[in-house]
Structures are given as C-alpha cells and as structure tokens.
Coordinates of C-alpha atoms and ligand atoms in Angstrom, one line a residue:
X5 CA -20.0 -26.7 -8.6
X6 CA -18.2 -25.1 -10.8
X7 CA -17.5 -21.3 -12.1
X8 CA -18.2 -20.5 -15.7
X9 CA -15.7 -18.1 -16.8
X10 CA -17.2 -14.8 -16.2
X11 CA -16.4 -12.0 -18.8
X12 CA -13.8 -9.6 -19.1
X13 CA -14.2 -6.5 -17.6
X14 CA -14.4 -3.7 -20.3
X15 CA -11.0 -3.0 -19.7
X16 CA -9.8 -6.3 -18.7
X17 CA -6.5 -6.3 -19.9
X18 CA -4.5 -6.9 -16.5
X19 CA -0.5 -6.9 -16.6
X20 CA 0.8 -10.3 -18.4
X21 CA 3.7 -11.9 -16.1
X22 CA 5.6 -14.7 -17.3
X23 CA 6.2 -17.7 -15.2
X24 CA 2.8 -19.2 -15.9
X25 CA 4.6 -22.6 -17.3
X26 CA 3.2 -24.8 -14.3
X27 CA 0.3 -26.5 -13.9
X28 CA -1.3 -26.1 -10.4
X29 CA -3.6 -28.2 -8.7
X30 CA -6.0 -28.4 -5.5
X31 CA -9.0 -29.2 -3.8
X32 CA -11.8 -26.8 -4.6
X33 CA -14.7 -27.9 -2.0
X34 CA -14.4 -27.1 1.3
X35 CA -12.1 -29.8 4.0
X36 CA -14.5 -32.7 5.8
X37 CA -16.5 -35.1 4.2
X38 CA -20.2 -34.1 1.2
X39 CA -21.8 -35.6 -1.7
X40 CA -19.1 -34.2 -3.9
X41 CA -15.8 -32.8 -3.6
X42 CA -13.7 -31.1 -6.4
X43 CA -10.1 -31.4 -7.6
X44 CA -8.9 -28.9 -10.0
X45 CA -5.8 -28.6 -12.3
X46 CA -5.1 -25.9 -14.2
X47 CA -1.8 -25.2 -16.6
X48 CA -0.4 -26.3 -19.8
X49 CA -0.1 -30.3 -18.2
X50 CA -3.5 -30.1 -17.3
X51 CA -5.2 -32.2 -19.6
X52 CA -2.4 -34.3 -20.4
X53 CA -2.7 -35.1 -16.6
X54 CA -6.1 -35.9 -16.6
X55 CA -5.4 -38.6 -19.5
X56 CA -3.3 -40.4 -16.8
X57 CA -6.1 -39.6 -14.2
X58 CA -9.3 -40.7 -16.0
X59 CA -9.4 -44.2 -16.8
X60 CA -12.1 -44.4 -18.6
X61 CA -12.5 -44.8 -22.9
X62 CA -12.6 -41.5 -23.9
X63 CA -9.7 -39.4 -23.2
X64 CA -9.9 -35.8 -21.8
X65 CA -7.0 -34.6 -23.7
X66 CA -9.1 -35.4 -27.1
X67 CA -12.6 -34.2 -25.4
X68 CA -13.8 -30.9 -26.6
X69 CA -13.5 -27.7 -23.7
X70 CA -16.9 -27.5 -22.0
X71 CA -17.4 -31.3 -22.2
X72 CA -17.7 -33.6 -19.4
X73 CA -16.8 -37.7 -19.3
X74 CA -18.0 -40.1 -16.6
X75 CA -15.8 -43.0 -15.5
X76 CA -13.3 -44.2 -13.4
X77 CA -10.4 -42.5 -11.8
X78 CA -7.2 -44.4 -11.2
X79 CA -4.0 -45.1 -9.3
X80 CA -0.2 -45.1 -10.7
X81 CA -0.9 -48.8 -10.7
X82 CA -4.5 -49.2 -11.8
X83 CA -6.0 -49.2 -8.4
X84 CA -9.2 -47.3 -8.5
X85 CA -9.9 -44.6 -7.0
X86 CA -13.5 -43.7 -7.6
X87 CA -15.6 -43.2 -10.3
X88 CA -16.6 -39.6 -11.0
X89 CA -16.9 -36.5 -13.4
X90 CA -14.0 -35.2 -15.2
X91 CA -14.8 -31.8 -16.5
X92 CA -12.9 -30.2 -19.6
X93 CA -12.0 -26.8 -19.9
X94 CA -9.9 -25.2 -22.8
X95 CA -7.7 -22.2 -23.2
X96 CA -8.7 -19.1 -23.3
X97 CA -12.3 -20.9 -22.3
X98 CA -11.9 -21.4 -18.6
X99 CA -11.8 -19.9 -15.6
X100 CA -8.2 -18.9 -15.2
X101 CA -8.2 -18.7 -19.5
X102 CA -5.5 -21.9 -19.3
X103 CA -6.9 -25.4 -19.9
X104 CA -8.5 -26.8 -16.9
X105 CA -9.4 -30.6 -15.9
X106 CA -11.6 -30.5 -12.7
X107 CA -12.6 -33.8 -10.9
X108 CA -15.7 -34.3 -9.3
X109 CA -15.6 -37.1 -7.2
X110 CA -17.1 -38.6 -3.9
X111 CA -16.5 -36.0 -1.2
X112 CA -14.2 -37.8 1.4
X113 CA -10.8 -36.3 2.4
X114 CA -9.6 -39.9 1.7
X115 CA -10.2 -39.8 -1.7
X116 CA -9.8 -36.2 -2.6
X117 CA -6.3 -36.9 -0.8
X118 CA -5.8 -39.6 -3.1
X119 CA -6.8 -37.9 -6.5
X120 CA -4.9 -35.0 -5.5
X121 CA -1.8 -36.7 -4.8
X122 CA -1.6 -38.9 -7.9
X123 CA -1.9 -35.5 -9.8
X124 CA 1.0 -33.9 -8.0
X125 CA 2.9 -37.0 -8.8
X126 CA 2.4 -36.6 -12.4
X127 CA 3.7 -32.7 -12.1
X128 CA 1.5 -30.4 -10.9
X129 CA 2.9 -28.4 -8.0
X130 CA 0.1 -27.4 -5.1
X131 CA -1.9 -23.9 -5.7
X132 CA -1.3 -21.5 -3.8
X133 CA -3.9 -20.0 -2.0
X134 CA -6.4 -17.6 -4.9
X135 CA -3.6 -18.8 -7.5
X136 CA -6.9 -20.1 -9.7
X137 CA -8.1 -16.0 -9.4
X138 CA -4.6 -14.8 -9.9
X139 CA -4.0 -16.4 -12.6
X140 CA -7.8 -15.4 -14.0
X141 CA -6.2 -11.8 -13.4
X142 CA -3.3 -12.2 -14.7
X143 CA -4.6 -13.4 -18.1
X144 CA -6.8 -10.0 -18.1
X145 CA -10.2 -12.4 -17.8
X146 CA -10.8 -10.6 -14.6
X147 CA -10.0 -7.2 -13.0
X148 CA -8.7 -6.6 -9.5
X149 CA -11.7 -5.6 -8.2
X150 CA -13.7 -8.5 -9.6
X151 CA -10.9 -10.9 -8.5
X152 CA -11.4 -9.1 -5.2
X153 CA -15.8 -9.7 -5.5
X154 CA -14.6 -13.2 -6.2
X155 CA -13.1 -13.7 -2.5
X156 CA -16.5 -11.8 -1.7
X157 CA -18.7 -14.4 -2.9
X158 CA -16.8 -17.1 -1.2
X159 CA -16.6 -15.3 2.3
X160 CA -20.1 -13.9 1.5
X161 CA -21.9 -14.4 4.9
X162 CA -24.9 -12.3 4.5
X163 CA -27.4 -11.2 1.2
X164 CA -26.2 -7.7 1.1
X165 CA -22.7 -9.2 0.9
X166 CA -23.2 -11.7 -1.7
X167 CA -25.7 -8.9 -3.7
X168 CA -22.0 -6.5 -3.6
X169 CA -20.1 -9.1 -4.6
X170 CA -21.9 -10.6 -7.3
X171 CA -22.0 -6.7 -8.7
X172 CA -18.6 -6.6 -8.5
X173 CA -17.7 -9.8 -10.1
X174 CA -20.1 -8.2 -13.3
X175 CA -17.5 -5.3 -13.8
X176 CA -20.1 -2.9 -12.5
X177 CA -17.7 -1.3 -10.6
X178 CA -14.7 -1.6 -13.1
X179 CA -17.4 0.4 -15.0
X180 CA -17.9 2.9 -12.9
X181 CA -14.7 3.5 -12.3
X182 CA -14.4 3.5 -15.9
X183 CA -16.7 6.5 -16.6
X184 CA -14.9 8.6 -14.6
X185 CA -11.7 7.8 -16.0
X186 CA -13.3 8.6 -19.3
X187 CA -14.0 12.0 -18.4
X188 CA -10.7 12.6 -16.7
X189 CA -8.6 11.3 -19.9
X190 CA -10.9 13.8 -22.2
X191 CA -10.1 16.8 -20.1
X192 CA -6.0 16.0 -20.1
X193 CA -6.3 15.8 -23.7
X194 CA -7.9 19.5 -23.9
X195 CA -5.6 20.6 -21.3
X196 CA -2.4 19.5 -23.2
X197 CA -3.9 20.7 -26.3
X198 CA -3.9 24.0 -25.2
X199 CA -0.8 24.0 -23.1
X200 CA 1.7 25.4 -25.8
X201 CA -0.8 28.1 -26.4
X202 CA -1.2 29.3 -22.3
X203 CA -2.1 32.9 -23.3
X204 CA -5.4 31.1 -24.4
X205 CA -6.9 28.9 -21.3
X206 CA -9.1 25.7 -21.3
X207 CA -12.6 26.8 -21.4
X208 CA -14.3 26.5 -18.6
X209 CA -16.8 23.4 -20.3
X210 CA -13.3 21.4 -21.0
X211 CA -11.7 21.9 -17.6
X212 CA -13.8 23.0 -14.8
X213 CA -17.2 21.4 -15.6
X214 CA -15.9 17.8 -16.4
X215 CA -13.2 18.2 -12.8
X216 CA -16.7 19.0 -10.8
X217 CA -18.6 16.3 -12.3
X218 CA -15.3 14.1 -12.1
X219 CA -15.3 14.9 -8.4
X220 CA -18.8 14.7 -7.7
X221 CA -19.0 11.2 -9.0
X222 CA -15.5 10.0 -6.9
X223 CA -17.5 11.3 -4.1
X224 CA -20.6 9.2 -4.8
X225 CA -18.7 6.4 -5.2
X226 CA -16.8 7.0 -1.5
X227 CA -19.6 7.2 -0.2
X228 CA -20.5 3.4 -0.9
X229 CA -17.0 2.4 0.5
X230 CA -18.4 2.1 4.3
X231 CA -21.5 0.6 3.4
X232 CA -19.4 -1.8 0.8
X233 CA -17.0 -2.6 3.6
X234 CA -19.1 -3.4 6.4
X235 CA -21.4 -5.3 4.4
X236 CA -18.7 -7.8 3.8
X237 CA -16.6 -7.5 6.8
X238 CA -19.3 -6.8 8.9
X239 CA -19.0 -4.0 11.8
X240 CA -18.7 -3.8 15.8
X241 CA -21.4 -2.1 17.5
X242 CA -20.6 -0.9 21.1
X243 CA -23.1 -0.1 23.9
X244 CA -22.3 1.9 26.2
X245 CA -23.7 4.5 28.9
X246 CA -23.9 4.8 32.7
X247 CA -24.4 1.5 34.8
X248 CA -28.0 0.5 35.1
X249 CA -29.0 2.0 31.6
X250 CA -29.9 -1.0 30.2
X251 CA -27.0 -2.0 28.3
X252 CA -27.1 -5.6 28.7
X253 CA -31.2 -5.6 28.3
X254 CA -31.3 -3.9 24.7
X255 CA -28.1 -6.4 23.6
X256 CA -30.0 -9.2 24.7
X257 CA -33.2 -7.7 23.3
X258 CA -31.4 -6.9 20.0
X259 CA -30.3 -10.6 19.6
X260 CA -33.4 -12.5 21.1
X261 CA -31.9 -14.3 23.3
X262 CA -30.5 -13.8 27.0
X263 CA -26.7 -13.6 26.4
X264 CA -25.8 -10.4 28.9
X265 CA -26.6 -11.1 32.6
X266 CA -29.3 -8.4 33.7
X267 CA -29.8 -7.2 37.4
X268 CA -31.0 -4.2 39.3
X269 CA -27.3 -3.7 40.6
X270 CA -25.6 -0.9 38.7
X271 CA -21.6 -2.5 37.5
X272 CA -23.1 -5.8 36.9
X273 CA -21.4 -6.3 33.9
X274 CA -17.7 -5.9 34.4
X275 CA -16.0 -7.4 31.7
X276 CA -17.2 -7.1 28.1
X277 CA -19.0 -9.2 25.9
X278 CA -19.6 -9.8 22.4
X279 CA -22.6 -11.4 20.3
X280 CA -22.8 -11.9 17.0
X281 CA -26.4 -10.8 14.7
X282 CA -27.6 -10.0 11.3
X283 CA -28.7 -6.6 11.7
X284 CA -29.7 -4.7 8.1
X285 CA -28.1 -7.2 6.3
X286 CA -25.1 -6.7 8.1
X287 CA -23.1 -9.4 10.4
X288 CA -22.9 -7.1 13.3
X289 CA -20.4 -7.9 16.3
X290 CA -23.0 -6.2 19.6
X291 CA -20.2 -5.6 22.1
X292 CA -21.6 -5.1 26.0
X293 CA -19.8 -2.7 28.0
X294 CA -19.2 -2.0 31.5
X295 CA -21.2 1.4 32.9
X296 CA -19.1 4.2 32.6
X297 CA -18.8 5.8 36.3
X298 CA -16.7 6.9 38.7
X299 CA -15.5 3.9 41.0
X300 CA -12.7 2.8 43.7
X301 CA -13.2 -0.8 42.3
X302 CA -9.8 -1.7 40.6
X303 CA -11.6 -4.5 38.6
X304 CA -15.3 -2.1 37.7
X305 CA -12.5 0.6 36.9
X306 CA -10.4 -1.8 34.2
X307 CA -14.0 -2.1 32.9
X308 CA -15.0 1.2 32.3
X309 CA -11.5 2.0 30.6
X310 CA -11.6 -1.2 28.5
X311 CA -15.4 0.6 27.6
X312 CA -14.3 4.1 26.7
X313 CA -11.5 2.1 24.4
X314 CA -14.2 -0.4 22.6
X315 CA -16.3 2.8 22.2
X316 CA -13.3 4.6 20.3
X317 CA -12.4 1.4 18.0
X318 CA -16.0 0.7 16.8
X319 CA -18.1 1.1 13.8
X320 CA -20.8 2.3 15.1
X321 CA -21.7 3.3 19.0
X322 CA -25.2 2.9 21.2
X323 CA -25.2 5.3 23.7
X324 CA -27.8 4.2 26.1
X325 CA -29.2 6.3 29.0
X326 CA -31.6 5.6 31.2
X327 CA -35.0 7.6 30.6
X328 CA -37.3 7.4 33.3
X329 CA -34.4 8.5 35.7
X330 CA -33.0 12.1 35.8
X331 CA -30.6 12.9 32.8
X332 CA -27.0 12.9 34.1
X333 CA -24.3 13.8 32.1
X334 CA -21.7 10.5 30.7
X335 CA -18.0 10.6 32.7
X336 CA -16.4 9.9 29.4
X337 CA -15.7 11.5 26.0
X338 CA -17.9 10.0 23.2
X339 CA -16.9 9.4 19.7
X340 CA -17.9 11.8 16.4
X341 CA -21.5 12.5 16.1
X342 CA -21.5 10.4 12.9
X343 CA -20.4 6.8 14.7
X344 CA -22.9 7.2 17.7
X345 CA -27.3 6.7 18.1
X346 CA -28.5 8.5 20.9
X347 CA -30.9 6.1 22.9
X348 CA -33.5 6.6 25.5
X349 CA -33.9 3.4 27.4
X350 CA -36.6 2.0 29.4
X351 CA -39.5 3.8 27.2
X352 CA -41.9 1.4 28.7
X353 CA -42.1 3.7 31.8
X354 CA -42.7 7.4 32.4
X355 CA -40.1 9.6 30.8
X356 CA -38.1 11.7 33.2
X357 CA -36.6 13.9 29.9
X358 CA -37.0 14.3 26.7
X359 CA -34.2 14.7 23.7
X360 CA -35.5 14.8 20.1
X361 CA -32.3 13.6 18.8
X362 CA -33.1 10.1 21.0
X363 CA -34.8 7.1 20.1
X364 CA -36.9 5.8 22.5
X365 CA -36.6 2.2 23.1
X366 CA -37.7 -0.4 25.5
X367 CA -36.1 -3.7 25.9
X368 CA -39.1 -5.3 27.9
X369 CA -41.7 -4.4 25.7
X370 CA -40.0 -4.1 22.7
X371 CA -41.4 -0.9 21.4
X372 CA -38.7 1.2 19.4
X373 CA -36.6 -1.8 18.2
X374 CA -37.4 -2.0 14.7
X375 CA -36.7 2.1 14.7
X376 CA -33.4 1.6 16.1
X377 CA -32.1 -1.4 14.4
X378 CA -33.8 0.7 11.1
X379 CA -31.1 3.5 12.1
X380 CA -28.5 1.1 13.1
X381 CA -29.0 0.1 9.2
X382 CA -29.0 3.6 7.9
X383 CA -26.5 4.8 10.0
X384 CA -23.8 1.3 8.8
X385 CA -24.8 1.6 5.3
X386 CA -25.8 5.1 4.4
X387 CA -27.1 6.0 1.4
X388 CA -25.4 3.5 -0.4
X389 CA -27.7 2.5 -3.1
X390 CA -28.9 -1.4 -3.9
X391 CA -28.4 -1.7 -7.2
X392 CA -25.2 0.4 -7.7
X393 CA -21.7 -1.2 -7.3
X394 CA -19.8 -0.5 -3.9
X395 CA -16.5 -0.1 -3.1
X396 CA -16.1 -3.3 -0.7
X397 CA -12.4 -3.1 0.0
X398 CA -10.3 -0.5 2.3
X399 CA -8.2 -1.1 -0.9
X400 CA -10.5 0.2 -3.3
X401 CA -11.2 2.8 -1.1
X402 CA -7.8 4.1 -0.3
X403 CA -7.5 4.3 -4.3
X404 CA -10.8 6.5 -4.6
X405 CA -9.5 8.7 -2.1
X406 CA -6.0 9.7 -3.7
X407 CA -8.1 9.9 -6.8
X408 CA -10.5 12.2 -5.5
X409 CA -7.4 14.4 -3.6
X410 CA -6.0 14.4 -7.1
X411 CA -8.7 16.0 -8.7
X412 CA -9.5 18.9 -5.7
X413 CA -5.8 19.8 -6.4
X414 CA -6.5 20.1 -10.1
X415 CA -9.2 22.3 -9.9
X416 CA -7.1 24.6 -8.2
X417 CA -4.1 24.6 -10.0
X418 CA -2.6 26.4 -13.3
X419 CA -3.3 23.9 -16.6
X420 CA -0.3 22.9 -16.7
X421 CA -0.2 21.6 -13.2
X422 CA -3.8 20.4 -13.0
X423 CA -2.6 18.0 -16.0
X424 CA -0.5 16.6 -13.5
X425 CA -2.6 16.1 -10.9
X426 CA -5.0 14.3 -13.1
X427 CA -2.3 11.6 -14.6
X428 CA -2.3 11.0 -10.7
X429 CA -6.2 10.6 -10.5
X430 CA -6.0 8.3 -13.5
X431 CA -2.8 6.3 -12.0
X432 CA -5.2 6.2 -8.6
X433 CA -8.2 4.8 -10.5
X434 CA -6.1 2.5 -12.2
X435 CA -4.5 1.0 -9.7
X436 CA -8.3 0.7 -8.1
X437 CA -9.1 -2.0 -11.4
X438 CA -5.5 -3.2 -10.9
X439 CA -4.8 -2.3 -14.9
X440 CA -1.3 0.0 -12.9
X441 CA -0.5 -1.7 -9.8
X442 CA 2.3 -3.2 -7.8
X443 CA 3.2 -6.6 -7.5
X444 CA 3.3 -6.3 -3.8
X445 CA -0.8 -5.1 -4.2
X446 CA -1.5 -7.7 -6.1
X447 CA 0.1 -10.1 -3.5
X448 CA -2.2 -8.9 -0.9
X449 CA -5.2 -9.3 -2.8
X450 CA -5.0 -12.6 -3.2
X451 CA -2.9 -13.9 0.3
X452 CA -6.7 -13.6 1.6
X453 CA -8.4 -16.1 -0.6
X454 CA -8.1 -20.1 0.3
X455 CA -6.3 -22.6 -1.8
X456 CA -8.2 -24.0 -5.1
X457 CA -9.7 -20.5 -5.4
Ligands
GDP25 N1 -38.9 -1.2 32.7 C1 -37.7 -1.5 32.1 N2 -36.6 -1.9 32.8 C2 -35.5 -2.1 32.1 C3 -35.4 -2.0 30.7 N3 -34.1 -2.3 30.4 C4 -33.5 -2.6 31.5 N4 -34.3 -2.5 32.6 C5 -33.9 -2.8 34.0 O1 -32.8 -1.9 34.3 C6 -31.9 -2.6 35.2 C7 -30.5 -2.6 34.5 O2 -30.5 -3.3 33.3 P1 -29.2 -3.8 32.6 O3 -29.6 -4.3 31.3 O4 -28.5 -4.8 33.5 O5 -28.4 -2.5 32.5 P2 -26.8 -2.2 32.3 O6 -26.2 -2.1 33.6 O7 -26.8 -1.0 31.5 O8 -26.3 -3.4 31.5 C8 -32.5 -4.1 35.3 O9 -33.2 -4.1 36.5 C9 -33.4 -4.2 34.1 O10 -34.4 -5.1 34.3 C10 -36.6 -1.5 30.0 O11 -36.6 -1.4 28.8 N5 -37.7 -1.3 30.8
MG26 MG1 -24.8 -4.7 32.0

C-alpha cells in the first residue's frame, strides 16, 4: 500500500534542517513472508537508483511522479530478482516532499533482502527508524502532531484509536490548536499597543474576555488528553477488594472466558494476573489482584502489598465488594474518587446493603455488565467528544498544560506582564504543532516509529 501525501497542516511550515543530501532506503511492509512487500527510497538518488533497479524499457528517472511501471527488477549483474511495481514519486509530490521510488515486489524476506541490498549498494544508506515521517516534518508537509497521528495509525489497535489518529493526521488538531493561538496573538497585539500608554488599560473585550475564552477552550481540549491517550496506549484496570468478593469471577466475566481460577476459599488468588480486552473501544489491560486482608501468610501478604501498589499505578480501579454479605470496611487506602467504580458483587443474590454510588453486578448471571463496562468507558474516556480531535500524546498534553498555566497567570497579572505570560502560552502551543521545538523533542517523536516509516 502506499501513503498519498497528505496535506499540509495550515500552518505546516516545520523548521528546515540541512543535511537532507542522502537518499534513505527500507522495507516498508511488515518482517515474514505476504502477497506483497514494499521497498522504499527516498532522497535526491532516488530515482537515479531506481534506473539501475528496474530493468525494464521505460526508465523511472524519465517516468512522470505519480506514475507506476511494471517489469523486472535486477541484480548488479543482470540476475533477476523479481518482477514487480516500481512506483514514481516527485518532489515536492510525495510523501516525505523528496522524490521517492517504492518497489512493490513479491513479499519474501529473501527478495525484499535482495532488492534492498542492491539499493544500498548503489548509495542509499538504511532509514532510520520514522526517518520517511521525519523527513515529511521536516519539509513542513506535516506537523508534529500529525507526524505523531501517523505512528497512531500504524500502532492503531482498536477503532477509537485509528478514528484519533486519522483526525490527527487531517490537521484537525493542528487546527485547533491553531484557533486558540489566533486568539492569544490578537490579545498580545492590543496589549502591546496600549503598553506605552499604561494610564489607559486594555479594555476588558481585548484582554479579559479573549484570556477566558483562551482558557476555556485549553481546558476543553485537556480534557480529551486522557481519553486521546488511553485510546491509543490503552489503560490498566485493577480489581481489587476483600478476598472472596469476586474479583477473579467479574475479570473472567468481563473477558468471556475463564482466565482467573475461582473458588469458595478466600486468598485464592495470590499472585496477580493480567488479561487483555477491548472494553469501549479501548485495549484494556484487566489486572486480578490478591484480596486485601489481614494475614500471617508471608506469600498472601506479598500479594495484598503487590495489590495496594497495582491499585495506585492504574488507570482506572474496580473496587469490588461482596454484596450479599455484611459491608466491611477495605484494610487499604484506595486511590482518588476519579480513578475508582464502586461495585456491588454477587447481585444475583439477596443484597445484604445497599450504596447508591455502586453498581450492582453479577458475574454468574451477568446482569449489570453492560452498565459497568458502559462506566468503565465513561469513566476512561470522558466526555471526550467523537468527532473532535484529541490530544493522543503525554507530549501534546504536557504542552497544553504549560499553555493553559500560562494563560491563568495572565489573567492575573499587570499588562505588561500578562504579555509575557502569553508569548509563553504561544511558545507552549507551538511547540505542541512542533512549529518551536527542540531537536531533542523532535528526536523522541520519532525514536518510537519502526524503520520504512
Ligand atoms: N452467586 C454468586 N457467586 C459469586 C459471584 N461472583 C463470585 N461468586 C462466588 O464467590 C466466590 C469467590 O469468587 P472469586 O471470584 O474467587 O472471588 P475473589 O477472591 O475476589 O477472586 C466463589 O465461590 C464464586 O463462585 C456472583 O456474581 N454470584
Ligand atoms: Mg481471586
């Protein structure tokens, strides 16, 4: 398959870095063996490389960009290799905006290998992994965050995922972002305007209204950071509660299979477990604790420590007791409010309390399920809308945030300070799109994509 240059972003002029002289090359597809794999080349050589490659009539170098020939691919010495596509791309038309030859040939490791290698030979040097992307980025075709929905697409694991990614990859987000910078620019401007004159002030419609709309939107847009990050990192869900609540039932009834042993015997499950399901459209790690009790058993003890600490480093926490015994109260501090679901198990048999704040679910019957996973989705995503674009990197996020401090600290300070802050809001946002951002940011991005991406 391959990736028709997507547009710009509206501001897609990323920093231009010299350097770019080579030509890179690497297998696209995916290591084993499929109808078709891909070898790509990108760079100034590209083309000129291809020439040498494709042996058949026409030559790619003389082929018009979005053209492809069919023929035979060749050794050094006129061996061939296999017979497949060769796919023309020209500058600024492609996917990184250099001139691109990509190879579609049988998909074998033997003769990918072999195609490969007899580009490297003719001076290509092996992509580094995302270098494709980077280089997209670096030529301003893409911003960071669509670079960044780019690795989202190819990790995507789940709809939600790919529906975030795919936004991203638009420039929906780069124009969200956008608005706000918009607004933030326009109220600097009146600020500095009037700073020589201070006796006079900013009216209150060029300072204070645009900074409360400014910050109202950077908390909208926060609030999709969770939801944007679990979506595509997916989240760890504990269970816990007292032994004998039903841990192990509702994990097992939650994935529809038997994975947790369940007995009668309270401390059954010791050690912990972990299941993977697609719960709201999110891959969800279930993690099975041990009870949390009081016990003289050094190995049940090590349990219920190991429980309290999964409980503290989840996403989101299940805190299961048992409803058709006598309430008792949990020997172990629970996380915030907003990272746990109250549940009352065994709701196929006569309650023995009652707690409005509980669902009541039973993992033999099944009654209450779709309720809880319905809040397990709420409670993971939030009110993150569908169609709007999400934050879906702890990058992106951290950004936002030192944006949105910013802006609290403007609308609190003098003008001339407040104009301060806001250059900070804008450098924040902008380093969000990747227009103002460190080489060593950058770098990180794209260490997490695989080579011929
Ligand atoms: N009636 C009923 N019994 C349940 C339910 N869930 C668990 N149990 C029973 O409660 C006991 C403890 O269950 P288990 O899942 O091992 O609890 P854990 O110790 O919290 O993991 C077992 O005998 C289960 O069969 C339920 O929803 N309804
Ligand atoms: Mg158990």
């Amino acid at each position: 398959m391959t990736h028709p240059a997507p547009s710009a972003g509206p501001h897609g002029t990323g920093p231009r870095r010299t350097g770019l002289a080579d030509t890179i090359a690497a297998v696209a597809t995916a290591p084993g063996h499929a109808g078709v794999g891909i070898v790509r080349v990108s760079g100034p050589d590209a083309l000129r490389i291809a020439d040498e490659v494709f042996g058949g009539r026409r030559r790619p170098s003389r082929t018009p960009g979005g053209r492809f020939l069919f023929g035979p691919l060749r050794a050094e010495d006129g061996e061939l290799l296999d017979e497949g596509l060769c796919l023309v791309f020209r500058a600024p038309h492609s996917y990184t905006g250099e001139d691109v030859a990509e190879f579609q040939t049988h998909g074998s490791p033997a003769v990918l290998g072999q195609v490969l290698g007899r580009i490297l030979a003719l001076g290509a040097r092996t992509a580094r992994p995302g270098e494709f992307t980077l280089r997209a980025y670096l030529g301003g075709r893409l911003d960071l965050a669509q670079a960044e929905a780019v690795l989202g697409l190819v990790n995507a694991g789940t709809e939600t995922a790919r529906r975030q990614s795919a936004l991203g990859l638009s420039g929906a987000l780069g124009e969200r972002v956008a608005g706000i910078a918009a607004g933030l620019t326009r109220t600097l401007a009146a600020i500095q305007a009037l700073l020589d004159y201070p006796e006079e002030g900013v009216p209150d419609e060029d300072r204070a209204a645009p900074l409360a709309e400014a910050e109202r939107d950077l908390r909208g847009l926060l609030g999709t950071a969770r939801a944007g990050q679990v979506s595509t990192r997916g989240a760890r869900l504990a269970l816990v509660g007292r032994p004998n609540a039903g841990k192990s039932s509702l994990l097992n009834a939650l994935l529809g299979y038997e994975r947790s042993i369940v007995t009668p015997i309270p401390g059954t499950t010791r050690d912990y477990l972990e299941a993977g399901v697609e719960l709201a459209g999110v891959p969800v790690t279930l993690v099975d604790t041990a009870g949390l009790r009081e016990t003289d058993d050094v190995v049940e003890a090590a349990g219920v420590r190991q429980a309290a600490h999964l409980a503290a480093h989840a996403d989101l926490v299940l805190v299961l007791e048992d409803g058709s015994a006598p309430r008792e109260a949990l020997p172990a501090e629970l996380p915030e409010e907003g990272r746990v679901i109250r549940v009352q198990t065994k709701a196929d048999l006569p309650p023995r309390w009652t707690d409005p704040a509980a669902l009541r679910v039973s993992a033999v019957t099944g009654a209450g399920l779709p309720e809880l996973r319905e809040a397990i989705g709420q409670a993971l995503l939030g009110d993150a809308a569908r169609g709007e674009a999400w934050l879906t990197t702890e990058r992106q996020a951290d950004a936002a945030r030192r944006a949105l401090a910013h802006v609290g600290a403007a609308q609190t300070l003098p003008d001339d300070l407040a104009g301060f802050e806001i250059e900070e809001a804008l450098h924040a946002l902008a380093e969000l799109t990747g227009q103002d951002v460190q080489e060593g940011v950058v770098d990180a991005v794209f260490r997490n994509f695989c080579v011929g991406k």
